[in-house]
């Protein structure tokens, strides 16, 4: 957990610096003014609701603590491929220290695609929710045991018209938030303590998820995706195995293979 602790510490310092430049009350006003002109709300949930099959969510992730450097492809190159291929939603990492991405990459992605975008980061302050909404995120990630107030943060996303994926790792995580009736729960197949992967985590927790379930992490093969679909995942989030050591041509092939499995 030392890596996670370092990430959270860095994130708190970054947010404190942002607040000095722009206080939360100013960001709130700017965000509320901006969303008053929008008409595309809760697009992640809408996509899950209207899909007749398991949704494919692909990710831009240059690096990670468990894998190190993953891809040298630029965000423009990757998102352009995701936009042109049968991807349902897109996740963009914005954590700088270990995932080597940032909010600027998210904005580049937003300028390329109109597909629903998840800002994936370690949300430890409500400031980051307003910041995400202002930057046209359709969804954010709230991680159980890291997010300081799931209930409050879900209420804020509801007010702003963006979805939240509440990431859980075991039955206790789900039980601790079930009273808040989260619309989307993400089951992370990766153990954040030792970074081991177990796809059976999705199967074990499926029956405890009240609404939509997205399975995260660990898909290495098309057969893995097929397995998670069989476990009842409404969406599958895949990043590393699509990007790692792959050319743009190979990424296209991989996405089409995954899409064929998930849609048939």
Short mmCIF file of C-alpha atoms in Angstrom, two decimals:
data_model
loop_
_atom_site.label_atom_id
_atom_site.label_comp_id
_atom_site.label_asym_id
_atom_site.label_seq_id
_atom_site.Cartn_x
_atom_site.Cartn_y
_atom_site.Cartn_z
CA UNK A 1 0.00 0.00 0.00
CA UNK A 2 3.03 2.32 0.17
CA UNK A 3 2.54 3.29 -3.48
CA UNK A 4 -1.12 4.09 -2.90
CA UNK A 5 -0.22 6.15 0.17
CA UNK A 6 2.34 8.10 -1.86
CA UNK A 7 -0.18 8.73 -4.64
CA UNK A 8 -2.76 10.03 -2.17
CA UNK A 9 -0.21 12.24 -0.44
CA UNK A 10 0.88 13.72 -3.78
CA UNK A 11 -2.72 14.20 -4.86
CA UNK A 12 -3.59 16.09 -1.68
CA UNK A 13 -0.61 18.39 -2.21
CA UNK A 14 -1.64 19.01 -5.82
CA UNK A 15 -5.22 19.82 -4.86
CA UNK A 16 -4.06 22.21 -2.14
CA UNK A 17 -1.96 24.04 -4.71
CA UNK A 18 -4.92 24.23 -7.09
CA UNK A 19 -7.10 25.68 -4.34
CA UNK A 20 -4.58 28.46 -3.79
CA UNK A 21 -4.82 29.41 -7.47
CA UNK A 22 -8.59 28.99 -7.67
CA UNK A 23 -10.64 28.60 -4.47
CA UNK A 24 -13.32 25.91 -4.38
CA UNK A 25 -16.15 28.47 -4.31
CA UNK A 26 -14.91 29.99 -7.59
CA UNK A 27 -14.54 26.58 -9.22
CA UNK A 28 -18.05 25.63 -8.08
CA UNK A 29 -19.54 28.75 -9.65
CA UNK A 30 -17.68 28.23 -12.93
CA UNK A 31 -18.75 24.58 -13.05
CA UNK A 32 -22.40 25.26 -12.31
CA UNK A 33 -22.46 28.01 -14.94
CA UNK A 34 -20.88 25.65 -17.46
CA UNK A 35 -23.20 22.69 -16.89
CA UNK A 36 -26.24 24.96 -17.17
CA UNK A 37 -25.58 24.98 -20.93
CA UNK A 38 -25.23 21.18 -21.23
CA UNK A 39 -27.83 18.61 -22.23
CA UNK A 40 -25.78 15.39 -22.09
CA UNK A 41 -26.09 14.06 -18.56
CA UNK A 42 -25.34 10.64 -17.03
CA UNK A 43 -24.03 9.24 -20.32
CA UNK A 44 -22.21 6.28 -18.77
CA UNK A 45 -25.37 5.00 -17.12
CA UNK A 46 -27.38 5.70 -20.27
CA UNK A 47 -24.92 3.69 -22.34
CA UNK A 48 -25.09 0.75 -19.93
CA UNK A 49 -28.88 0.94 -19.83
CA UNK A 50 -29.35 1.01 -23.59
CA UNK A 51 -26.73 -1.57 -24.50
CA UNK A 52 -28.04 -5.04 -25.35
CA UNK A 53 -24.65 -6.56 -24.64
CA UNK A 54 -21.58 -6.05 -22.47
CA UNK A 55 -20.03 -2.62 -23.01
CA UNK A 56 -16.37 -2.31 -23.96
CA UNK A 57 -14.54 0.44 -22.07
CA UNK A 58 -10.98 1.02 -23.25
CA UNK A 59 -8.37 3.07 -21.46
CA UNK A 60 -5.53 5.46 -22.11
CA UNK A 61 -2.87 4.56 -19.56
CA UNK A 62 0.80 5.31 -20.35
CA UNK A 63 2.10 3.58 -17.20
CA UNK A 64 1.03 1.97 -13.93
CA UNK A 65 2.61 0.97 -10.60
CA UNK A 66 2.27 -2.73 -11.37
CA UNK A 67 3.40 -2.62 -15.03
CA UNK A 68 5.75 0.34 -15.23
CA UNK A 69 5.79 1.93 -18.69
CA UNK A 70 2.95 0.52 -20.80
CA UNK A 71 2.89 2.49 -24.04
CA UNK A 72 4.72 5.36 -25.72
CA UNK A 73 1.78 6.13 -27.98
CA UNK A 74 0.37 9.61 -27.51
CA UNK A 75 -3.10 10.28 -26.17
CA UNK A 76 -4.07 11.70 -29.58
CA UNK A 77 -3.03 8.51 -31.36
CA UNK A 78 -4.79 6.21 -28.91
CA UNK A 79 -8.05 8.13 -28.54
CA UNK A 80 -8.35 8.52 -32.31
CA UNK A 81 -8.25 4.71 -32.59
CA UNK A 82 -10.79 4.33 -29.78
CA UNK A 83 -13.05 6.84 -31.48
CA UNK A 84 -12.94 5.02 -34.82
CA UNK A 85 -13.43 1.49 -33.47
CA UNK A 86 -16.43 -0.16 -31.75
CA UNK A 87 -15.55 1.10 -28.26
CA UNK A 88 -18.52 2.13 -26.11
CA UNK A 89 -16.83 4.33 -23.49
CA UNK A 90 -13.30 5.55 -22.84
CA UNK A 91 -11.27 5.91 -19.65
CA UNK A 92 -8.40 8.39 -19.38
CA UNK A 93 -5.95 8.30 -16.48
CA UNK A 94 -5.05 11.72 -15.09
CA UNK A 95 -2.71 10.73 -12.23
CA UNK A 96 0.80 12.05 -12.89
CA UNK A 97 3.23 10.34 -10.51
CA UNK A 98 2.76 6.64 -11.32
CA UNK A 99 0.44 6.60 -14.33
CA UNK A 100 2.28 9.39 -16.18
CA UNK A 101 -0.81 11.16 -17.44
CA UNK A 102 -2.68 14.35 -16.52
CA UNK A 103 -5.82 16.40 -16.98
CA UNK A 104 -4.37 17.93 -20.13
CA UNK A 105 -4.46 14.47 -21.72
CA UNK A 106 -8.09 14.17 -20.71
CA UNK A 107 -8.89 17.46 -22.46
CA UNK A 108 -7.07 16.29 -25.58
CA UNK A 109 -9.23 13.17 -25.55
CA UNK A 110 -12.37 15.25 -25.13
CA UNK A 111 -11.45 17.28 -28.19
CA UNK A 112 -11.08 14.12 -30.27
CA UNK A 113 -14.11 12.05 -29.28
CA UNK A 114 -17.73 12.54 -28.33
CA UNK A 115 -17.90 9.10 -26.71
CA UNK A 116 -18.56 9.06 -22.94
CA UNK A 117 -15.34 9.74 -21.03
CA UNK A 118 -14.32 8.55 -17.58
CA UNK A 119 -11.76 10.62 -15.73
CA UNK A 120 -9.87 7.95 -13.82
CA UNK A 121 -7.93 9.24 -10.84
CA UNK A 122 -7.71 9.06 -7.06
CA UNK A 123 -10.51 11.40 -6.03
CA UNK A 124 -9.69 12.56 -2.51
CA UNK A 125 -11.39 15.96 -2.49
CA UNK A 126 -14.67 17.36 -3.80
CA UNK A 127 -12.57 19.89 -5.70
CA UNK A 128 -11.65 17.13 -8.14
CA UNK A 129 -15.33 16.40 -8.88
CA UNK A 130 -16.10 19.98 -9.87
CA UNK A 131 -12.84 20.09 -11.82
CA UNK A 132 -13.87 16.93 -13.69
CA UNK A 133 -17.33 18.24 -14.53
CA UNK A 134 -15.91 21.56 -15.70
CA UNK A 135 -13.59 19.65 -18.02
CA UNK A 136 -16.52 17.76 -19.54
CA UNK A 137 -16.01 14.41 -17.85
CA UNK A 138 -19.07 12.15 -18.12
CA UNK A 139 -17.96 9.97 -15.23
CA UNK A 140 -15.45 9.83 -12.38
CA UNK A 141 -14.01 7.02 -10.27
CA UNK A 142 -14.60 6.88 -6.52
CA UNK A 143 -12.49 4.21 -4.82
CA UNK A 144 -13.82 2.62 -1.63
CA UNK A 145 -11.40 3.08 1.29
CA UNK A 146 -9.69 5.94 -0.56
CA UNK A 147 -12.54 8.36 -1.27
CA UNK A 148 -13.16 10.21 2.04
CA UNK A 149 -16.96 10.52 1.72
CA UNK A 150 -18.68 8.31 -0.86
CA UNK A 151 -22.17 9.50 0.06
CA UNK A 152 -21.36 13.20 -0.25
CA UNK A 153 -19.41 12.71 -3.45
CA UNK A 154 -22.23 10.70 -5.04
CA UNK A 155 -24.61 13.54 -4.17
CA UNK A 156 -22.29 16.05 -5.84
CA UNK A 157 -22.03 14.00 -9.03
CA UNK A 158 -25.81 13.68 -9.09
CA UNK A 159 -26.17 17.46 -8.86
CA UNK A 160 -23.64 17.95 -11.66
CA UNK A 161 -25.19 15.37 -13.98
CA UNK A 162 -22.15 13.09 -14.18
CA UNK A 163 -21.92 9.43 -13.26
CA UNK A 164 -19.61 7.90 -10.69
CA UNK A 165 -18.17 4.40 -10.72
CA UNK A 166 -17.71 3.32 -7.12
CA UNK A 167 -14.79 0.91 -7.16
CA UNK A 168 -15.06 -1.99 -4.71
CA UNK A 169 -12.72 -4.86 -3.93
CA UNK A 170 -14.72 -7.12 -1.62
CA UNK A 171 -18.16 -7.73 -0.13
CA UNK A 172 -17.54 -5.33 2.76
CA UNK A 173 -16.83 -2.48 0.35
CA UNK A 174 -20.20 -3.02 -1.32
CA UNK A 175 -22.11 -3.41 1.94
CA UNK A 176 -20.62 -0.16 3.26
CA UNK A 177 -22.07 1.83 0.36
CA UNK A 178 -25.27 -0.05 -0.49
CA UNK A 179 -27.45 2.45 1.44
CA UNK A 180 -26.32 5.14 -1.04
CA UNK A 181 -27.69 3.07 -3.95
CA UNK A 182 -24.73 3.68 -6.30
CA UNK A 183 -25.82 3.39 -9.93
CA UNK A 184 -22.53 1.87 -11.12
CA UNK A 185 -20.14 -0.28 -9.12
CA UNK A 186 -16.74 -1.21 -10.47
CA UNK A 187 -15.33 -4.52 -9.30
CA UNK A 188 -11.55 -4.31 -9.35
CA UNK A 189 -10.03 -7.73 -9.94
CA UNK A 190 -6.68 -6.36 -8.80
CA UNK A 191 -5.76 -6.51 -5.12
CA UNK A 192 -4.47 -3.02 -4.30
CA UNK A 193 -2.33 -4.37 -1.46
CA UNK A 194 -0.17 -6.71 -3.53
CA UNK A 195 -1.41 -6.01 -7.11
CA UNK A 196 -2.30 -9.66 -7.78
CA UNK A 197 -5.16 -10.39 -10.20
CA UNK A 198 -8.14 -12.71 -9.71
CA UNK A 199 -10.95 -12.54 -12.29
CA UNK A 200 -13.08 -14.67 -9.97
CA UNK A 201 -13.53 -11.53 -7.84
CA UNK A 202 -16.12 -10.34 -10.36
CA UNK A 203 -18.00 -13.63 -10.15
CA UNK A 204 -17.94 -13.68 -6.34
CA UNK A 205 -19.28 -10.15 -5.98
CA UNK A 206 -21.79 -9.98 -8.83
CA UNK A 207 -24.80 -10.94 -6.70
CA UNK A 208 -24.10 -8.12 -4.24
CA UNK A 209 -24.13 -5.37 -6.89
CA UNK A 210 -27.54 -3.63 -6.85
CA UNK A 211 -27.45 -1.93 -10.25
CA UNK A 212 -24.82 -1.83 -13.03
CA UNK A 213 -21.48 -3.60 -12.66
CA UNK A 214 -18.24 -2.87 -14.49
CA UNK A 215 -15.40 -5.37 -14.19
CA UNK A 216 -11.99 -3.71 -14.01
CA UNK A 217 -8.44 -5.00 -14.42
CA UNK A 218 -6.86 -8.26 -15.44
CA UNK A 219 -8.17 -8.94 -18.94
CA UNK A 220 -5.24 -10.39 -20.86
CA UNK A 221 -7.04 -12.40 -23.53
CA UNK A 222 -10.30 -12.50 -25.44
CA UNK A 223 -11.18 -15.55 -23.34
CA UNK A 224 -10.82 -13.45 -20.18
CA UNK A 225 -13.31 -10.94 -21.56
CA UNK A 226 -15.68 -13.75 -22.51
CA UNK A 227 -15.43 -15.12 -18.98
CA UNK A 228 -16.28 -11.77 -17.37
CA UNK A 229 -19.19 -11.34 -19.74
CA UNK A 230 -20.43 -14.74 -18.58
CA UNK A 231 -20.13 -13.58 -14.97
CA UNK A 232 -22.68 -10.87 -15.73
CA UNK A 233 -20.54 -7.76 -16.17
CA UNK A 234 -22.46 -4.91 -17.79
CA UNK A 235 -19.18 -3.41 -18.89
CA UNK A 236 -15.53 -4.44 -18.98
CA UNK A 237 -12.73 -1.89 -18.60
CA UNK A 238 -9.51 -2.87 -20.39
CA UNK A 239 -6.32 -0.86 -20.64
CA UNK A 240 -2.94 -2.52 -20.30
CA UNK A 241 -3.43 -5.54 -22.56
CA UNK A 242 -4.75 -3.35 -25.39
CA UNK A 243 -1.89 -0.88 -25.22
CA UNK A 244 1.19 -2.72 -23.99
CA UNK A 245 3.74 -3.26 -26.77
CA UNK A 246 1.01 -2.90 -29.39
CA UNK A 247 1.09 -0.83 -32.56
CA UNK A 248 -1.92 1.20 -33.67
CA UNK A 249 -2.79 -1.54 -36.15
CA UNK A 250 -2.62 -4.22 -33.47
CA UNK A 251 -4.79 -2.12 -31.14
CA UNK A 252 -7.49 -1.97 -33.81
CA UNK A 253 -7.34 -5.74 -34.29
CA UNK A 254 -7.52 -6.35 -30.54
CA UNK A 255 -10.52 -4.07 -30.09
CA UNK A 256 -12.41 -5.76 -32.91
CA UNK A 257 -11.68 -9.18 -31.40
CA UNK A 258 -12.94 -8.06 -28.01
CA UNK A 259 -16.01 -6.44 -29.51
CA UNK A 260 -16.92 -9.64 -31.36
CA UNK A 261 -16.83 -11.59 -28.10
CA UNK A 262 -18.77 -9.04 -26.06
CA UNK A 263 -21.46 -8.30 -28.63
CA UNK A 264 -22.21 -11.87 -29.75
#
